[in-house]
Coordinates of C-alpha atoms (C1' of nucleotides) in Angstrom, one line a residue:
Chain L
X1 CA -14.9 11.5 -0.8
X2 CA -17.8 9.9 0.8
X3 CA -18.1 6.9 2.6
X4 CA -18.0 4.6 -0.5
X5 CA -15.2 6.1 -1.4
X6 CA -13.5 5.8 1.8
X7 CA -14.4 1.7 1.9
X8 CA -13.1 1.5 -1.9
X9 CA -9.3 2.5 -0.7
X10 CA -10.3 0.4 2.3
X11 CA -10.8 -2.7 -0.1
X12 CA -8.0 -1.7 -2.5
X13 CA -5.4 -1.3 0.4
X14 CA -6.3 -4.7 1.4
X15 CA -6.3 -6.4 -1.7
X16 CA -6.3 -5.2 -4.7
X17 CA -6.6 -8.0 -7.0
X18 CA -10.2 -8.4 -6.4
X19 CA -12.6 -7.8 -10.0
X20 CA -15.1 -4.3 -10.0
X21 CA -17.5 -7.0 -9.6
X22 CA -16.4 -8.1 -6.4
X23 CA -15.3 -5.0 -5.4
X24 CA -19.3 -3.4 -6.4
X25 CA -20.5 -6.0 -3.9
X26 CA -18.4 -5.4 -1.2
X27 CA -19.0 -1.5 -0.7
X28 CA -22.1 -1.9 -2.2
X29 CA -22.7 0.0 -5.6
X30 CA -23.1 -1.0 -9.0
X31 CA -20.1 -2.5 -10.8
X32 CA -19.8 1.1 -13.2
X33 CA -20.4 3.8 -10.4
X34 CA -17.8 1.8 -8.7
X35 CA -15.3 1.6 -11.6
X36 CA -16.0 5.2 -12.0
X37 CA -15.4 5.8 -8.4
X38 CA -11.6 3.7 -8.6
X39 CA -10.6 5.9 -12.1
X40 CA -11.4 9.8 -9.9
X41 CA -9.8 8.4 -7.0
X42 CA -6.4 7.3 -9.1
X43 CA -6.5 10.6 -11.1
X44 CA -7.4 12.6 -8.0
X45 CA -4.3 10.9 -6.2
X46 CA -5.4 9.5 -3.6
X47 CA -4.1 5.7 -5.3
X48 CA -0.7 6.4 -5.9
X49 CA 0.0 3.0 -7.0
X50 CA -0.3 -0.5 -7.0
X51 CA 1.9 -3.2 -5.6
X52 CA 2.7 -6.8 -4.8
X53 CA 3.1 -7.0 -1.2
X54 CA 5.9 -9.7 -0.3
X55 CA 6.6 -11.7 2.6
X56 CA 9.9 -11.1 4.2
X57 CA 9.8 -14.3 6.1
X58 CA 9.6 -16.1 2.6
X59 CA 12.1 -14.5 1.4
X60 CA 14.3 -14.9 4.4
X61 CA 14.1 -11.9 5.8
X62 CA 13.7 -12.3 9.4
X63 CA 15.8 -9.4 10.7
X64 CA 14.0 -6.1 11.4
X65 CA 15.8 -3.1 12.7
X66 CA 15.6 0.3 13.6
X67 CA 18.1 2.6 13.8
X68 CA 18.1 6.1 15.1
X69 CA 21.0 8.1 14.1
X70 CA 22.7 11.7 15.1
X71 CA 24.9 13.6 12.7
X72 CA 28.0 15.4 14.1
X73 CA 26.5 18.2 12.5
X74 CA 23.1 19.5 11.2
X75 CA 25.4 21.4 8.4
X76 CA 22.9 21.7 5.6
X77 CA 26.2 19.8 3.8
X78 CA 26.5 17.4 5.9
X79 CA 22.8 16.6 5.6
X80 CA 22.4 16.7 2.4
X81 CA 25.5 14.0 1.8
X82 CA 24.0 11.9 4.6
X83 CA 20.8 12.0 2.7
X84 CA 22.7 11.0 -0.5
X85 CA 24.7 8.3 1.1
X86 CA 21.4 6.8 2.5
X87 CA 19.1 6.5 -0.5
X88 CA 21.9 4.5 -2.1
X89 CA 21.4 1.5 -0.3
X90 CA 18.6 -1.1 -0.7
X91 CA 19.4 -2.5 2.8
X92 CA 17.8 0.9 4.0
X93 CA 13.7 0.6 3.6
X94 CA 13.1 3.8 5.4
X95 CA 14.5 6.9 6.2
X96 CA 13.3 10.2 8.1
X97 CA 14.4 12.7 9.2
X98 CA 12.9 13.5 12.8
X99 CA 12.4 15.3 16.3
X100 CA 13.5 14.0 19.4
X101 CA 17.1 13.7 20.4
X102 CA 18.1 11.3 17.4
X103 CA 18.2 12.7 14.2
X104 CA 17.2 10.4 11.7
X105 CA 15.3 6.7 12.3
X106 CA 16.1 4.0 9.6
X107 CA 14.2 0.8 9.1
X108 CA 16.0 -2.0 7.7
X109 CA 15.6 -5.9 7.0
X110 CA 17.6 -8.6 6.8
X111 CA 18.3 -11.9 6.6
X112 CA 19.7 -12.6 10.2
X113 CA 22.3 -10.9 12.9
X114 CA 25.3 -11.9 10.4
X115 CA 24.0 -10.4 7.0
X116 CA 23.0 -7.5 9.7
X117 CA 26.7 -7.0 10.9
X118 CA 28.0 -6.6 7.0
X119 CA 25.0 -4.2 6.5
X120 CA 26.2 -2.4 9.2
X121 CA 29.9 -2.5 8.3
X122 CA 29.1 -2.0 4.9
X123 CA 26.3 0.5 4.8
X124 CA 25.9 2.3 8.1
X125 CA 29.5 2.6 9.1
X126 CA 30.2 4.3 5.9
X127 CA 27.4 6.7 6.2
X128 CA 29.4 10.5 6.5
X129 CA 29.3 12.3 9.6
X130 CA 27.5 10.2 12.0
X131 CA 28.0 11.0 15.2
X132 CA 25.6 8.0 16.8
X133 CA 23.6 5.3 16.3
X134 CA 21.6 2.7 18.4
X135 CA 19.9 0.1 17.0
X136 CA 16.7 -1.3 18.1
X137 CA 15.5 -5.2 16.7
X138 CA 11.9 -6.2 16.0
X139 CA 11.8 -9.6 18.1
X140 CA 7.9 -9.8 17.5
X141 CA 5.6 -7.6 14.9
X142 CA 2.0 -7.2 16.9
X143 CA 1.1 -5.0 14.0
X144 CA 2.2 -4.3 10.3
X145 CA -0.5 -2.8 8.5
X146 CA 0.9 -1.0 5.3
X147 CA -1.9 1.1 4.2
X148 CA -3.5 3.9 6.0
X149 CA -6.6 4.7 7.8
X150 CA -8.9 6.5 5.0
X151 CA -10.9 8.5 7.6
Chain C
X1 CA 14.3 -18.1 -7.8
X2 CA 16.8 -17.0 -10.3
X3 CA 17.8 -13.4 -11.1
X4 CA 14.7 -13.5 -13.5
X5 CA 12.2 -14.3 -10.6
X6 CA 13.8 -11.5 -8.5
X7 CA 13.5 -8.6 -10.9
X8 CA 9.7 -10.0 -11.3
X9 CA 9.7 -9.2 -7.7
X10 CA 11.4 -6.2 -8.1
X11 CA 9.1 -5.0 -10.8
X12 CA 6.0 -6.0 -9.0
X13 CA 6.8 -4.5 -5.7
X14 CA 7.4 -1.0 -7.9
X15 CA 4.6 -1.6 -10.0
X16 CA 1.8 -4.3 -9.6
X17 CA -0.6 -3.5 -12.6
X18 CA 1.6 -3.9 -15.4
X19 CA 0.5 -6.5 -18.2
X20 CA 2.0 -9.8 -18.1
X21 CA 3.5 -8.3 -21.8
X22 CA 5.1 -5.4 -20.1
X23 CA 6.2 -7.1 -17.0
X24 CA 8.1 -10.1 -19.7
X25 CA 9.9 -7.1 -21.7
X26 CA 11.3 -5.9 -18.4
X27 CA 12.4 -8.8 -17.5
X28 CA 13.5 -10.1 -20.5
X29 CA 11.2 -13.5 -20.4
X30 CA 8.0 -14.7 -22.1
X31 CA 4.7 -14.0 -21.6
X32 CA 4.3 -17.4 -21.0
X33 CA 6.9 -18.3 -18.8
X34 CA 6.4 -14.9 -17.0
X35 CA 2.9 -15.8 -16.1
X36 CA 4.0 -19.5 -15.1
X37 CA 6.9 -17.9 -12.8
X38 CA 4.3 -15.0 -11.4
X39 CA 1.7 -18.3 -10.4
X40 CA 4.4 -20.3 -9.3
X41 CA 5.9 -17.3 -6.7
X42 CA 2.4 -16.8 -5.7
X43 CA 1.9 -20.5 -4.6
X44 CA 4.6 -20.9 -3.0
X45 CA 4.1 -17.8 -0.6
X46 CA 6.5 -14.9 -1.8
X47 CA 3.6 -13.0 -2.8
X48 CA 1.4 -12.3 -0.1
X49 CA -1.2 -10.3 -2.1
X50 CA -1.6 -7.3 -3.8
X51 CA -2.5 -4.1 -3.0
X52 CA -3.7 0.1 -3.6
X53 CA -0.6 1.8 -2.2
X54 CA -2.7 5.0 -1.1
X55 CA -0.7 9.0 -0.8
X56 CA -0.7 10.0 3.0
X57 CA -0.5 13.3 1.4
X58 CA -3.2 13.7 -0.6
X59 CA -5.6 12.0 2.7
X60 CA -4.0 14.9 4.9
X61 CA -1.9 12.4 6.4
X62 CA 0.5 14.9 6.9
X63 CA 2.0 13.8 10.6
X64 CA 4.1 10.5 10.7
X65 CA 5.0 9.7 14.5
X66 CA 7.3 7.0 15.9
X67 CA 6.3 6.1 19.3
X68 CA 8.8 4.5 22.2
X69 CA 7.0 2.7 24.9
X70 CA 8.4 1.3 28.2
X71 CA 5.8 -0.7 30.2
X72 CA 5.9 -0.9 33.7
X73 CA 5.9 -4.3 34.1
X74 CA 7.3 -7.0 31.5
X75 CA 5.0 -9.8 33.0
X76 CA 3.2 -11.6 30.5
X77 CA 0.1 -10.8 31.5
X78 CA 0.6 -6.9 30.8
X79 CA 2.4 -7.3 27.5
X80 CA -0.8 -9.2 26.5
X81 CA -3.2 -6.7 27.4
X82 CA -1.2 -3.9 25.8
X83 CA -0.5 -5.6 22.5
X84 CA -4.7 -6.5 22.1
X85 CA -5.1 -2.6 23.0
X86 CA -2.7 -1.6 20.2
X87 CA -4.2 -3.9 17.8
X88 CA -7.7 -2.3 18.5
X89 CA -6.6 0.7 17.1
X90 CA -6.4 2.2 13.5
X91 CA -4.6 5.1 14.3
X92 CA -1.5 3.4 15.2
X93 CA -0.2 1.1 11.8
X94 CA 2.8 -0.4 13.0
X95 CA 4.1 -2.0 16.6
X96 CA 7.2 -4.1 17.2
X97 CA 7.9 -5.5 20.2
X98 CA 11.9 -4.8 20.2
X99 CA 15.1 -4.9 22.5
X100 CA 17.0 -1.7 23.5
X101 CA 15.7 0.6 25.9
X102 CA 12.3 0.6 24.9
X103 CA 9.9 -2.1 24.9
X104 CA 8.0 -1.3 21.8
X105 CA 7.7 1.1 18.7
X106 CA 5.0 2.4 17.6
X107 CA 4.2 4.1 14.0
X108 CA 1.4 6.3 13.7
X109 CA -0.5 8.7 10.6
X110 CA -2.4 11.4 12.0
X111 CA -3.6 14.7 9.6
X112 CA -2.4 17.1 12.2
X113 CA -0.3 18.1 16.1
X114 CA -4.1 18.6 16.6
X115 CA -5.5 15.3 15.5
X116 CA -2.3 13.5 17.0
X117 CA -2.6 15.2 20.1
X118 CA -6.7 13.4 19.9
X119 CA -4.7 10.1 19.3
X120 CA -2.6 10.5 22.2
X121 CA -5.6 11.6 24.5
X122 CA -8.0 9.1 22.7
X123 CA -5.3 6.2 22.2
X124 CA -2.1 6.4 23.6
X125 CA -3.0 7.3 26.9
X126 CA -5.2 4.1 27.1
X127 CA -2.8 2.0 26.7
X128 CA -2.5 -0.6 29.7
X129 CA 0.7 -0.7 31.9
X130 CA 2.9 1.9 30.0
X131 CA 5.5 3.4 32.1
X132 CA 7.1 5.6 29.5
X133 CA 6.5 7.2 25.8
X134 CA 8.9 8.9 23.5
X135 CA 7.2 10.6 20.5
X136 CA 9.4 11.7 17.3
X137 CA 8.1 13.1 14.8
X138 CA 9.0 12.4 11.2
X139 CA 10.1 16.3 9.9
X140 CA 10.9 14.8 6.0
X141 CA 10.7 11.7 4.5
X142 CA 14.3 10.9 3.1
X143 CA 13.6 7.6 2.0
X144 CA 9.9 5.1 1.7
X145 CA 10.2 2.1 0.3
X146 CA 7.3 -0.2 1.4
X147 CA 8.9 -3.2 -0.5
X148 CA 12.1 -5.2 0.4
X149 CA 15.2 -6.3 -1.4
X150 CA 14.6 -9.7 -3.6
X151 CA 18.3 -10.8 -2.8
Chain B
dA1 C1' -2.5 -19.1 -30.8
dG2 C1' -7.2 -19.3 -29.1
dT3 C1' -10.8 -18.8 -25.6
dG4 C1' -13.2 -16.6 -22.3
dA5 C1' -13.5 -13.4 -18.6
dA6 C1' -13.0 -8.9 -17.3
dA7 C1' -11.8 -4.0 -17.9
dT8 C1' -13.0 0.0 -20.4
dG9 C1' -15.9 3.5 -22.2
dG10 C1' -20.4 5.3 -23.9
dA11 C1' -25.4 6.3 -23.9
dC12 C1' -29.5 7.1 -21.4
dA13 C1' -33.0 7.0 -17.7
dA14 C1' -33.7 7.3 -12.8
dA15 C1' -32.5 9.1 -8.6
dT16 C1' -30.6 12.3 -5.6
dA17 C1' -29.6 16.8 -3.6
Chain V
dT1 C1' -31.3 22.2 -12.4
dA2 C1' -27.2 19.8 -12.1
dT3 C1' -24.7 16.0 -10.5
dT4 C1' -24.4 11.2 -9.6
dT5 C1' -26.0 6.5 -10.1
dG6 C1' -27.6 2.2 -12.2
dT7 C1' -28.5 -0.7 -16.3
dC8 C1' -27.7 -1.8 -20.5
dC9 C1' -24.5 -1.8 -24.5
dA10 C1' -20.1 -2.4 -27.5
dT11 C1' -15.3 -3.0 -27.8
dT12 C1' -11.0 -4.4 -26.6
dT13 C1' -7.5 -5.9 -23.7
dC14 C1' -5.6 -9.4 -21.1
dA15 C1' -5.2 -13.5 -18.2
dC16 C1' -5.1 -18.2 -18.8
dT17 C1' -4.8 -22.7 -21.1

DNA sequence: AGTGAAATGGACAAATA
DNA sequence: TATTTGTCCATTTCACT
């Protein structure tokens, strides 16, 4: 993992549909030491994947929201069926389990403050065990960047 | 966009390097008219791009923080200056600008308390006009999905 | 279904360390 | 010496028309 390396994933988190050729010239190496370099790095693990990044405003989706949440109990049952309950829904985009005074924080979108109230009445109020919850809306996004640094 | 265009969606968000001759057995279409519908959601702006979704894990990501921050003063002026500071950085991958208590959230990566507590010092602390910061850490990942729901 | 571009994989010499 | 790189090469897969 040297610094070609590093500003391959660099490229390839940015766009990945760019040809080895392309990619060869940007980072500067030869088209086959950088095709070589993209196969170790996907079998190595460090590429988990590759995916079409959408736009939520296209699609509607203007709503963003956080939610933090406390259980009633930190039961290892009442976790776990928390847990469950939350990795059914597609509403949810993110869940994790956290420190700080709230328990979990959820990210969720939506289309707007209506589609957001029947997510709310029918996802989040039927989570089990829930104790409480505060939501927080994104009214601005200074900074969305989906990848991570590589070093 | 028909159900066929959203499970295209669906399927690229999960998957992006599929064939074209996969991707139209999944959804049950063409090649053809799976490659005319793929062009067509790409032109009209429901695919952003594509990218290397990269394993925090594997880069010693290992520390996911969610950062609250109050700023002293909501003047336009400061939130400015704060949100070009944030930007600046590559530690910190998200910021919203949000209502509830807090002004804005923050996500961060960091490998360790170590290298976050170097972020904080090196970063955080930097930041212009903040009045407050809540940190939470993220203990386990319940639930990731960088994606959103096609409808 | 056909065309052309690009990915894939291999062999070998040069360079690097 | 051993590992990595760059320049050919052939094949094949796949996007695109």
């Amino acid at each position: 993992m040297d610094a070609i390396d590093q500003s391959i994933l660099r490229a390839l988190q940015s766009d990945s549909s760019r040809s080895i050729a392309e990619l060869a010239e940007i980072v500067g190496a030869s088209t086959s030491s950088c095709h070589r370099r993209i196969k170790s790095l996907e079998s190595a693990g460090f590429i988990a994947g590759y995916s079409a990044v959408l736009d939520p405003q296209r699609l509607g989706l203007k709503l963003h929201a956080f939610v933090e949440i406390t259980l009633e109990s930190q039961s290892r049952g009442a976790m776990e069926s928390f847990e469950k309950a939350v990795c059914g829904f597609d509403d949810i985009l993110e869940c994790h389990l956290t420190t700080g005074q709230a328990d979990y924080i959820l990210r969720l979108a939506a289309h707007d403050l209506e589609q957001f109230d029947r997510v709310h009445r029918e996802c989040l109020s039927l989570l089990p065990g829930v104790s409480a919850m505060r939501s927080s809306f994104a009214i601005r996004t200074i900074k969305q960047w989906r990848g991570y640094p590589t070093g």
